XYZ file of C-alpha atoms in Angstrom:
646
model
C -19.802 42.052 95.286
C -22.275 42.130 92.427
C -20.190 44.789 90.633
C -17.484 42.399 90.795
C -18.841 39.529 89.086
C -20.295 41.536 86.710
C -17.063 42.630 85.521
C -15.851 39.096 85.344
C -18.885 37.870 83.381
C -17.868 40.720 80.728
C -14.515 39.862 80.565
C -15.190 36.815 80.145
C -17.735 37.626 77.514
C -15.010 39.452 75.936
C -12.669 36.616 75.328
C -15.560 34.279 74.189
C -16.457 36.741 71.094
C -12.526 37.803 70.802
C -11.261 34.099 70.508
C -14.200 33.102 67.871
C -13.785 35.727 66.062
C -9.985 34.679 65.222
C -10.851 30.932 65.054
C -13.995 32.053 62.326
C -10.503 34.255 60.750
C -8.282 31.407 60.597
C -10.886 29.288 59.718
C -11.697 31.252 56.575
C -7.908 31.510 56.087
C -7.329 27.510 55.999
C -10.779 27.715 53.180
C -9.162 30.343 51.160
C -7.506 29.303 47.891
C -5.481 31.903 47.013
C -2.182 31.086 48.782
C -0.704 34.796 49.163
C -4.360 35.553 50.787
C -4.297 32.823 53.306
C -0.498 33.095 54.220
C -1.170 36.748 55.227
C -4.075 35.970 57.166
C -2.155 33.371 59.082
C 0.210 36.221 60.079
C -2.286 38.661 60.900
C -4.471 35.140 63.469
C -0.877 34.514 64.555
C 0.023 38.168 65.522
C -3.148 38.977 67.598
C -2.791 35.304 69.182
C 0.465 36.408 70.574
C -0.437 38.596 73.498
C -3.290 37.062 74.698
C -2.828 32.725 73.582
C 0.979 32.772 72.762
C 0.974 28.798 72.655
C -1.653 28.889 70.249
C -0.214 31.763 67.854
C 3.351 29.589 67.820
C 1.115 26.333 66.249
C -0.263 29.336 63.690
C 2.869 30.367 62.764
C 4.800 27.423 62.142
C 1.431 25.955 59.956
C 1.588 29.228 57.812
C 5.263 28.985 56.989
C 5.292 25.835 55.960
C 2.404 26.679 53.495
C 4.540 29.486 52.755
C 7.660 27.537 52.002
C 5.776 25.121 49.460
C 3.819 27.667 48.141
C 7.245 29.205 47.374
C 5.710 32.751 48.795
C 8.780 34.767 50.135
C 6.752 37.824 50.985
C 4.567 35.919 53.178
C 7.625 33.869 54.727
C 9.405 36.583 55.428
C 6.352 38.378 57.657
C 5.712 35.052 59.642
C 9.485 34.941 60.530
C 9.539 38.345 61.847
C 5.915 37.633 63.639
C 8.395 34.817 64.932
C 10.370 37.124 66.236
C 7.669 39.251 68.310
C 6.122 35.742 69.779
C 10.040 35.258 71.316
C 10.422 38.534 72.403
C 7.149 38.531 74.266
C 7.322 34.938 75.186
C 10.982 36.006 77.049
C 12.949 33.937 74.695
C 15.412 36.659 73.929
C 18.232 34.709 71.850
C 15.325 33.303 69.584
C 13.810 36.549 69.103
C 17.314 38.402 68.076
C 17.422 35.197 65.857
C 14.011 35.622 64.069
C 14.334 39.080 63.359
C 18.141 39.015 62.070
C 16.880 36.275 59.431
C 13.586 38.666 58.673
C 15.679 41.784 58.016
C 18.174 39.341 55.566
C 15.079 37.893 53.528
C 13.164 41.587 53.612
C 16.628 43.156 52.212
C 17.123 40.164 49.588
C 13.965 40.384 48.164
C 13.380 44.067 48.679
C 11.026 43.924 50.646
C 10.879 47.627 52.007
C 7.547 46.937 54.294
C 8.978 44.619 56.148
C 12.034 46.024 56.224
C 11.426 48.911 58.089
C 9.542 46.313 60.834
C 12.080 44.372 60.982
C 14.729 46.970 62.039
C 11.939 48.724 64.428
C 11.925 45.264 66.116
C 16.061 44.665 66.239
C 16.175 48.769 67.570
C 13.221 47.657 70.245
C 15.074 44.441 70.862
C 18.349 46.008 71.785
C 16.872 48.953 73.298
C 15.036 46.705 76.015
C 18.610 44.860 76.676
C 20.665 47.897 77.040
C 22.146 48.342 74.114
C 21.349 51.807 73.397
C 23.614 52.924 70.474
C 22.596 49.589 68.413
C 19.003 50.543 69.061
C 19.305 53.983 68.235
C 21.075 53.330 65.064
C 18.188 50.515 63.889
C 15.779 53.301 64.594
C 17.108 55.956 62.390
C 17.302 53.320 59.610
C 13.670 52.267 59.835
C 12.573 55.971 60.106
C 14.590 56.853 57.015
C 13.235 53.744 55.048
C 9.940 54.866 55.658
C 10.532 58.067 54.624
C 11.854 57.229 51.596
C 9.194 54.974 50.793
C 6.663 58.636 51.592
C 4.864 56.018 54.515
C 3.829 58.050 56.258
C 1.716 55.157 58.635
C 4.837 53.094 59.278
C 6.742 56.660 61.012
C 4.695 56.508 64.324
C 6.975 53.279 65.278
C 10.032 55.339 64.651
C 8.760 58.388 66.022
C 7.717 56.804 69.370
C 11.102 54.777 69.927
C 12.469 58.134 69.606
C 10.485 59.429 72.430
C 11.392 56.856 74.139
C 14.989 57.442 73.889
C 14.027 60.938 75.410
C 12.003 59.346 77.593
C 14.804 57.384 79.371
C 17.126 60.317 79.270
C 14.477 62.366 81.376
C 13.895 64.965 78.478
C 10.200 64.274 79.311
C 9.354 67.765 77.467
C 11.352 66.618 74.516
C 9.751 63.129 75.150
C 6.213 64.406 74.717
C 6.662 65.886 71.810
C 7.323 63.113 69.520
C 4.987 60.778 71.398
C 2.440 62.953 70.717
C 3.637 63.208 66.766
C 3.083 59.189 66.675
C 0.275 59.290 68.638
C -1.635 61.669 65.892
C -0.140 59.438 62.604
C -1.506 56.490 64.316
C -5.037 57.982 65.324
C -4.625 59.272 61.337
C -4.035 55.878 60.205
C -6.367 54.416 63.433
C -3.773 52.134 64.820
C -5.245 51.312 67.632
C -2.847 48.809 69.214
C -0.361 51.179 68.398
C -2.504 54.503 69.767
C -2.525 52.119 73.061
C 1.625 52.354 73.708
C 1.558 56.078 72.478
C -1.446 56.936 75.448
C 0.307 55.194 78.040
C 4.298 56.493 76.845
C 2.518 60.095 77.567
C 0.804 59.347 80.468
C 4.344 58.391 81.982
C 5.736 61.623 80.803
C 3.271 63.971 82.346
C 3.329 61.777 85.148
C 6.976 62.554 85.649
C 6.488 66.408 84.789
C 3.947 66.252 88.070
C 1.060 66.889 85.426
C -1.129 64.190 87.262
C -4.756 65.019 86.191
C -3.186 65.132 82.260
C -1.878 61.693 82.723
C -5.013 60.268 84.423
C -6.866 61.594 81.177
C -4.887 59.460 78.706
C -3.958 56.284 80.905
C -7.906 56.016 81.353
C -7.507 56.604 77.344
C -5.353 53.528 76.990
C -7.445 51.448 79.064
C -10.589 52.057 77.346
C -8.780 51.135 74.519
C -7.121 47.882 75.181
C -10.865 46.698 76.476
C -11.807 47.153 72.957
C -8.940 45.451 71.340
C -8.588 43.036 73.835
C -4.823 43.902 74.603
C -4.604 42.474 77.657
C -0.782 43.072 77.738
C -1.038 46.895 77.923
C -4.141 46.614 79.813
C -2.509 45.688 83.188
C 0.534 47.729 82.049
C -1.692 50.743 82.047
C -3.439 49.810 84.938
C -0.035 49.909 86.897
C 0.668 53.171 85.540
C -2.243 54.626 86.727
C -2.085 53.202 90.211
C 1.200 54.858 90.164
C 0.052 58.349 89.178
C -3.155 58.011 91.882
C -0.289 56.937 94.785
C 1.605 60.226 93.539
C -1.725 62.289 94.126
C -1.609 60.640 97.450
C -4.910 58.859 97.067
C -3.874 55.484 98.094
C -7.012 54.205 98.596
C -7.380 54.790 95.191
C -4.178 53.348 93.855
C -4.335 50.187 96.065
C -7.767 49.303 94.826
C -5.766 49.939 91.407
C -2.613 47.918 91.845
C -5.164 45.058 93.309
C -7.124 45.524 90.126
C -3.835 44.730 87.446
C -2.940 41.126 89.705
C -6.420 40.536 88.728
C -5.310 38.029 85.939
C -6.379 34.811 84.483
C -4.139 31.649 85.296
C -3.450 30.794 81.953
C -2.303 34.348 80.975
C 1.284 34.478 81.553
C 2.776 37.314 79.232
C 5.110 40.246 80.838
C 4.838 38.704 84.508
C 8.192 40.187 85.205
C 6.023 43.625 85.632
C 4.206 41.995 88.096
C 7.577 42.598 90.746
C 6.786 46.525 90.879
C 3.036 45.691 91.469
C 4.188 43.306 94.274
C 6.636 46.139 95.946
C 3.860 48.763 95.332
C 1.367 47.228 97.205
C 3.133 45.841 99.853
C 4.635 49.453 100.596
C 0.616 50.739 101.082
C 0.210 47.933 103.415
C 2.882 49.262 105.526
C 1.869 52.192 105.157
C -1.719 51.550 106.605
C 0.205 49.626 109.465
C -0.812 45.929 108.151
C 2.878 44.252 107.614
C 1.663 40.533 107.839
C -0.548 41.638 104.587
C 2.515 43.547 102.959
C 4.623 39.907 103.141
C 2.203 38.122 101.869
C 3.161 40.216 98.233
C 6.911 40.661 99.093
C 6.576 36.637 99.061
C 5.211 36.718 95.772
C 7.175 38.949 94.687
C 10.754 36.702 95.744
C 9.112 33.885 94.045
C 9.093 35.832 90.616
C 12.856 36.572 91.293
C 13.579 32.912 91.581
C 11.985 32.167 88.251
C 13.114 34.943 86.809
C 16.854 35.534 88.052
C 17.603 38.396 85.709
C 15.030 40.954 87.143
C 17.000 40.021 90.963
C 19.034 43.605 90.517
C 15.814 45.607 89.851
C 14.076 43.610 93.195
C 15.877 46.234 95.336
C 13.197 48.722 96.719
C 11.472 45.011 97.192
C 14.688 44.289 99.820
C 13.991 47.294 101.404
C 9.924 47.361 101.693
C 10.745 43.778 103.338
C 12.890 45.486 105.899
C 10.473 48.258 106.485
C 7.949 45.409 107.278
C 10.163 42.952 109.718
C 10.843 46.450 111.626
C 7.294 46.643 112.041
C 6.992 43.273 113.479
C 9.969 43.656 115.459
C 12.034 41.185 113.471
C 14.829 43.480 113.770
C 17.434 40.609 112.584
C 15.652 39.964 109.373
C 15.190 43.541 108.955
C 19.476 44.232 109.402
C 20.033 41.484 107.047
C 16.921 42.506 104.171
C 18.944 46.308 104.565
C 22.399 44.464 103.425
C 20.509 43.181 100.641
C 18.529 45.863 99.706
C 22.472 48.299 99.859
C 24.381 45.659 98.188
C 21.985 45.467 95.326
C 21.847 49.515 94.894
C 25.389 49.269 94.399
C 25.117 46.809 92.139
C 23.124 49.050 89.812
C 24.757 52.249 90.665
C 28.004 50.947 89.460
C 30.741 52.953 87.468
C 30.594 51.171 84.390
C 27.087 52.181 84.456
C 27.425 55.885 84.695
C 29.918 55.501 81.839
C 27.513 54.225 79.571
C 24.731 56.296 80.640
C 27.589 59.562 79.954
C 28.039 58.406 76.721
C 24.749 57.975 75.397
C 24.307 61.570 76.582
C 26.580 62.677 74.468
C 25.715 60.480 70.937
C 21.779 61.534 71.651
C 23.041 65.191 72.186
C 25.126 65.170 68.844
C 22.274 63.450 66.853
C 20.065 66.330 68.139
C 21.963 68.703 66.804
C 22.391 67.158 64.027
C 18.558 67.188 63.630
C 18.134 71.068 64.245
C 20.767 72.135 61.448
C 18.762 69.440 59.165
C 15.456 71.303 59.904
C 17.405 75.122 59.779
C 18.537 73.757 56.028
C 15.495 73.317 54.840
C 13.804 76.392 55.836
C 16.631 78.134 53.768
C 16.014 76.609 51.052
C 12.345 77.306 51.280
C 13.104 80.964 51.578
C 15.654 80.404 48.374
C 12.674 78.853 46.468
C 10.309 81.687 47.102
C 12.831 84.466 46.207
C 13.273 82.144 42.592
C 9.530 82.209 42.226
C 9.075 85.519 42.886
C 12.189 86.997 40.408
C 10.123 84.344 37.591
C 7.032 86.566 38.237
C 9.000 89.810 37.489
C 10.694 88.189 34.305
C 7.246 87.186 33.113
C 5.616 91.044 33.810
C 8.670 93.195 32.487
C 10.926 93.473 29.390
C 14.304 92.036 29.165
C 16.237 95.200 29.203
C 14.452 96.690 32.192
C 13.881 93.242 33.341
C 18.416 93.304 33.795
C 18.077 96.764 35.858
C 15.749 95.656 37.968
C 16.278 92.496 39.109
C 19.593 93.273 39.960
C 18.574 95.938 42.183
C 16.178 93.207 43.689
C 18.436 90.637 43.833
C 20.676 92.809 45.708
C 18.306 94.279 48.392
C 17.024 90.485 48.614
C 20.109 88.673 49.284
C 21.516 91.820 51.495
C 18.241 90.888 53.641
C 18.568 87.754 53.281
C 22.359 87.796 54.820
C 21.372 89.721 57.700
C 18.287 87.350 58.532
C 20.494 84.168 58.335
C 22.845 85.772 60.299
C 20.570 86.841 63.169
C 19.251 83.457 62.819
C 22.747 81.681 63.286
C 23.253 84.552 66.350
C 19.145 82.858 67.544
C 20.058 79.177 66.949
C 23.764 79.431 68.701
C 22.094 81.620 71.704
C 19.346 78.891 72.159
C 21.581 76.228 71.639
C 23.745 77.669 74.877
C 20.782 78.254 76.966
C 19.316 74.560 75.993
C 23.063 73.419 77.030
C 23.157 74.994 80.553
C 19.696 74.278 81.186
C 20.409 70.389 80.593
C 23.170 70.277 82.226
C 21.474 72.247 85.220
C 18.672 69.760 85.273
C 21.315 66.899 84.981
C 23.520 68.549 88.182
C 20.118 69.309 90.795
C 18.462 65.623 89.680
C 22.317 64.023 90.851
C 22.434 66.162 93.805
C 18.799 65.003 95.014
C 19.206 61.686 94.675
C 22.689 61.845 96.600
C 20.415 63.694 98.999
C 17.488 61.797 99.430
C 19.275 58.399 98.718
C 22.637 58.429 100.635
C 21.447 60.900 102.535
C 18.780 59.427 103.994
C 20.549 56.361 104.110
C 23.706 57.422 106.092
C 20.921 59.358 108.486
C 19.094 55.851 109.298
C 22.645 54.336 110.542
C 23.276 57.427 112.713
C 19.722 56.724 113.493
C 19.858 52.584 114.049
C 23.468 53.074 115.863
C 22.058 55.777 118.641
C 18.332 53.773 119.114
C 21.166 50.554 119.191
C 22.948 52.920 122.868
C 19.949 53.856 123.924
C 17.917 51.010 123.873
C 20.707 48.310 125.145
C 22.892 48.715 127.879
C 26.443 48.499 126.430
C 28.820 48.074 128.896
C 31.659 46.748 126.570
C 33.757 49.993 125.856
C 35.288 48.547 122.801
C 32.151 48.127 121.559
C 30.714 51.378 122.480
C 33.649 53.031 121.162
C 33.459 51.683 117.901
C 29.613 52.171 117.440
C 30.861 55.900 118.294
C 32.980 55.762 115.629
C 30.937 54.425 112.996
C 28.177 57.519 113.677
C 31.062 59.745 113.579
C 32.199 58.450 110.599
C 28.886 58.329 109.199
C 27.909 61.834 110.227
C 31.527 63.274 108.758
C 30.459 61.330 105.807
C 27.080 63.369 105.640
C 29.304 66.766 105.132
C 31.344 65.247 103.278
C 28.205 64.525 100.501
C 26.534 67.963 101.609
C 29.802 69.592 100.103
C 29.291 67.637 97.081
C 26.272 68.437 96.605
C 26.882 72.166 97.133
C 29.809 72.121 94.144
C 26.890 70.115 92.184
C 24.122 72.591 92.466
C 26.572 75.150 91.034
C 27.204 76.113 87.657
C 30.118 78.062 88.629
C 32.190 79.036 91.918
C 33.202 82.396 93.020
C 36.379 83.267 95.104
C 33.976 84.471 97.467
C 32.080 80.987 97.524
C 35.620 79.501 98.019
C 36.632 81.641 100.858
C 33.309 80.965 103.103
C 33.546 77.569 102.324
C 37.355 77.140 103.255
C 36.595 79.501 106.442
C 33.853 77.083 107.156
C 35.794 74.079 107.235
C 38.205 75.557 109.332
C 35.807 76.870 111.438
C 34.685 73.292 112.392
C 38.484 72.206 112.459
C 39.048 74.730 115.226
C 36.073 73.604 117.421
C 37.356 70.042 117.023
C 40.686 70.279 117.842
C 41.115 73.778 120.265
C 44.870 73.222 121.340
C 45.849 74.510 117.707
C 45.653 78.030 116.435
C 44.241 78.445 113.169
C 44.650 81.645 110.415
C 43.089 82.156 107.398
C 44.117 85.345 105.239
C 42.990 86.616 102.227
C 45.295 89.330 100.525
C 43.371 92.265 99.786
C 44.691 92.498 96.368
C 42.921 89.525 95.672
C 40.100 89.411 92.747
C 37.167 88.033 95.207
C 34.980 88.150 92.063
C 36.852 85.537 89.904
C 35.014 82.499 89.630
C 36.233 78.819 88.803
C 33.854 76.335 87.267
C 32.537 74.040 89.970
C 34.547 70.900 88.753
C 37.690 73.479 89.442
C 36.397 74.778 92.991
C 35.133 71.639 94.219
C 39.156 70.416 93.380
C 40.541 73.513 95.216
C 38.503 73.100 98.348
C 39.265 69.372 98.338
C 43.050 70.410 98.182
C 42.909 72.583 100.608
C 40.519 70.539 103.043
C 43.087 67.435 103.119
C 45.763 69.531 103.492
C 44.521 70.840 107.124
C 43.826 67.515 107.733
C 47.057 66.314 107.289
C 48.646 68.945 109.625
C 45.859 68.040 112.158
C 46.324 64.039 112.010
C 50.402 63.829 111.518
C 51.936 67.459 112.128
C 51.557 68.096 116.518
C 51.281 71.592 115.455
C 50.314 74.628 117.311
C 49.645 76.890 114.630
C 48.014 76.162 111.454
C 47.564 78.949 108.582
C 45.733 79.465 105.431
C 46.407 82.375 103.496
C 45.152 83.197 99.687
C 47.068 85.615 97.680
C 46.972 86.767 93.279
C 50.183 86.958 91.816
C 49.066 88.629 88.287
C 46.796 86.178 87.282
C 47.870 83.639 88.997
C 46.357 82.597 92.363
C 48.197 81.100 95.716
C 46.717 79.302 98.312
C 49.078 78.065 100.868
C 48.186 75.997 104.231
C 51.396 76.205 106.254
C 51.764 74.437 109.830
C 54.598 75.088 112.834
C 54.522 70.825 113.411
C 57.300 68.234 113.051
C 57.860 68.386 109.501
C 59.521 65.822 107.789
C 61.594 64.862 105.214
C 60.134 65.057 101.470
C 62.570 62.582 99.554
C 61.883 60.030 101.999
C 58.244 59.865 102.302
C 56.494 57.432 100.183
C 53.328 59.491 98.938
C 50.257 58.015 100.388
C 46.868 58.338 98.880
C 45.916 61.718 100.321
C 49.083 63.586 98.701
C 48.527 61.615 95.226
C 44.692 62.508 95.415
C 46.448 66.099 96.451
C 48.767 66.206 93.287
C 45.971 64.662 90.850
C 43.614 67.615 91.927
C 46.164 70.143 90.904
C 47.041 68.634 87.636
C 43.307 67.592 86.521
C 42.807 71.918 87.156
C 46.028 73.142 85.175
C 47.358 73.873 88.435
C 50.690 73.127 90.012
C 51.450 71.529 94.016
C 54.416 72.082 95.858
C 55.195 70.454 98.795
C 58.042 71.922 101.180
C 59.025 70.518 104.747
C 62.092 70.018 106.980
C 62.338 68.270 110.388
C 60.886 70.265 113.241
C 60.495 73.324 111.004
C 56.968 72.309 109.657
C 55.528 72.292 106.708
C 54.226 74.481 103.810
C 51.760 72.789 101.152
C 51.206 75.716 98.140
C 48.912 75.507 95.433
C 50.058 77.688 92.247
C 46.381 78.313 89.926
């Protein structure tokens, strides 16, 4: 208990000498009579008043613009307007802040003000960035990192350098991530920027978090937080401290991490910045209350944590896992009703997220970050050519200097020869490098890309469609259903459920796949029909595979997964509408063009007067999104004969 309030007493300490240290600053400012010197000092009281009194550094900045507007002092102006900016942003007053900074970046551009134009468009790239809007961000970023290079500053690149990290960051290139994290982190311990060295720590810590290098990410959140004690950042203090409650709950010391989490709600009442973070704290500790079997104590957060929701409506679609930790703890205390309904929630709200237009987005950004990387590389590949150019120039100005003209003419030619003969072969065993790497990096991403969808389908749906099979057999065992109806449709919905379950396991088979051999095919298909048979035993099933046929051909696995999907809801057709007793598969390589036909003995019917349903559309679709061609044949108690032509 001691410990405790000496830790408060020092933080409180720290505030004392923090606050009148900026008050003695602005104080000095207000006695200064040089106007461009007190205008600037405004901005720099303002600016540290932001994260910790943001009330206070708005009164700041409005006095020091007005000075700024009579004194006529555009340079100074134009920093307290972008300052502006940051206050809204922080403050959660997003249209002002968009605003603020627009009007900065017009004055910094009008008056050529290259200093605070590079800030400016760092803020607008951080601005959209936060809201989504990736390819505006990324564009402002490139902008303020190539203004800064012009201008040789080299302190103003760690802002640009880190955003980009970030953009790897969220793209789950941690590796790639690191590395130019780690670049801004060293220009801004160069230049000791130690607000800035504070977002650099923790932006690494996260990414060796996520590469399971726990002990390395202890090291620099612990970093970060020594850090914002001395600077007073309280902002990135509890940030931090969530981040490395985080990392201790992935070690599995939750003792450790709930002592942690407890430690970042820690906050004074007046301090009100970022409390939207304060929902994953909430979640987070309410989970290790479950987990220790105390669910009364886990709802007292999840309580808080609703409340935050309701003042702040637009973090409701990120409250999901705070849906589902509710569930988890009305199960415990056998609130099963509230539970049901906080599960409807919690699924409704995943879809919400998960949504197609979503994935789009997400796809395309892929693809503009993977084209500006490239971009980068052949950039970088340039300009080690033309270092190697310069040094062969150098070197034939050394012979020029050492040997006469006429033997000077002999020589060099032979030199030049040899030189640029060498020179030939190394580019082109560098271009034969580059493109090699350049595949591997490819496949690798997209490998990493394939196995990270497939878990989550596993471990998300997965586990999802397993607790209904779950809830729906505890539901029959524990109550005595005597309704049939009832019964029978409970039985249906596991069935459905558990069909459902192969249904994702295939998906996630074609996923973890780069490619799909006939073989793979042919087990799979035999598989499936396998399973048919035991389900449905009055009908005879074949499957043939000519022996002619190339077994070692191999489809990509968009291309299988659309063949097996064919040839799966053609069988099922012939189960569910054709009364046949025979069923047969067969597989057959015409040249080099494959056959697969699923033919059935059943009732047939007639072709031109069948309105397509979905299955044979989805059918057709398949074969055309492959190159492939679908016929369908059938006549009235002769069967039917379904042959795809690859």
């Amino acid at each position: 208990m001691n410990k405790i309030i000496g830790f408060l007493v020092l933080g409180l300490f720290t505030n004392i000498v923090w606050s009148q240290n900026l008050d003695s600053l602005l104080l000095n400012a207000k006695q200064n009579p040089n106007d461009s010197i007190k205008i600037r000092l405004y901005n720099k009281v303002a600016f540290s008043y932001i994260f910790n009194e943001p009330s206070k550094a708005i009164e700041i900045i409005r006095e020091g613009k007005a000075l700024a507007n009579t004194a006529k002092f555009n340079f100074g102006l134009t920093e307290l307007i972008n300052t502006q900016g940051i206050y809204m942003d922080v403050t959660g007053q997003s249209d002002s802040a968009k605003y603020y900074f627009e009007k900065a970046l017009q004055l910094s551009r009008q008056h050529k003000f290259q200093n605070i134009e590079s800030m400016c468009v760092n803020n607008l790239g951080m601005f959209n960035w936060n809201r989504g809007n990736y390819d505006t961000a990324l564009d402002y970023f490139f902008q303020s990192y190539r203004i800064d290079e012009s201008r040789n500053n080299e302190k103003s690149t760690g802002a640009a350098l880190n955003n980009i990290g970030l953009i790897y960051q969220e793209m789950n290139l941690s590796e790639k991530a690191l590395e130019y994290h780690k670049k801004a982190l060293a220009v801004r311990e160069k230049y000791k920027l130690e607000n800035d060295q504070i977002a650099s720590l923790n932006n690494i810590g996260i990414n060796l978090k996520d590469l399971g290098r726990t002990k390395e990410a202890i090291v620099y959140f612990k970093q970060g937080i020594a850090l914002t004690k001395k600077t007073n950042n309280l902002i990135d203090y509890y940030r931090l401290l969530d981040n490395l409650a985080n990392t201790y709950y992935i070690q599995n010391n939750h003792e450790l991490a709930l002592k942690t989490y407890l430690k970042a709600l820690d906050r004074a009442s007046h301090f009100k910045a970022d409390e939207k973070s304060l929902l994953s704290i909430y979640n987070n500790i309410a989970s290790l209350y479950n987990e220790k079997n105390k669910p009364k104590l886990a709802l007292n957060y999840i309580e808080r944590g609703f409340a935050l929701t309701d003042t702040y409506p637009d973090i409701k679609l990120v409250a999901a896992d705070l849906y589902l930790t509710s569930a988890e703890s009305h199960y415990m205390l056998d609130d099963f009703e509230k539970a049901r309904h906080l599960k409807s929630e919690y699924i409704v709200l995943k879809d919400s997220i998960f949504s197609e237009v979503n994935a789009e987005k997400i796809a395309d950004l892929e693809i503009k970050y993977e084209t500006e990387k490239k971009e980068t590389e052949i950039l970088l590949q340039r300009a080690k050519i033309a270092e190697r150019d310069l040094l062969i120039q150098k070197r034939n100005y050394q012979l020029w200097s050492l040997i006469g003209f006429a033997v000077l003419l002999s020589i060099v030619g032979v030199l030049f020869y040899n030189q640029q003969k060498i020179k030939n072969a190394q580019l082109q065993k560098e271009n034969e490098l580059k493109d090699a790497l350049l595949k591997i990096e490819t496949q690798n991403k997209l490998q990493e890309q394939r196995l990270r969808i497939s878990r989550d389908l596993h471990d998300n749906i997965g586990a999802q469609l397993t607790f209904i099979i779950s809830s729906i057999d505890n539901l029959k065992f524990v109550f005595d259903i005597k309704n049939p109806n009832l019964n029978n449709k409970l039985t249906a919905i596991s069935d459905f459920a558990s069909d459902t379950i192969y249904e994702l396991r295939d998906t996630i088979w074609a996923l973890n796949k780069t490619e799909i051999s006939l073989d793979d095919l042919q087990v799979r298909i035999s598989n499936f029909i396998d399973k048919a048979n035991l389900a449905s035993q009055n009908i005879l099933f074949n499957f043939k595979v000519n022996e002619l046929v190339d077994t070692n051909h191999v489809f990509t696995s968009t291309d299988g997964m659309n063949i097996y999907r064919i040839t799966q809801e053609a069988i099922n057709n012939a189960l569910k509408y054709a009364k046949a007793n025979r069923i047969t598969v067969s597989i057959s390589q015409k040249e080099s063009r494959f056959i697969i036909k699923i033919i059935d003995d059943g009732i047939g019917f007639m072709v031109s007067q069948v309105i397509l349903g979905n299955g044979l559309r989805n059918m057709k679709k398949r074969a055309q999104d492959i190159g492939g061609d679908i016929k369908i044949a059938s006549e009235l108690q002769k069967g039917t004969e379904v042959t795809l032509y690859l």
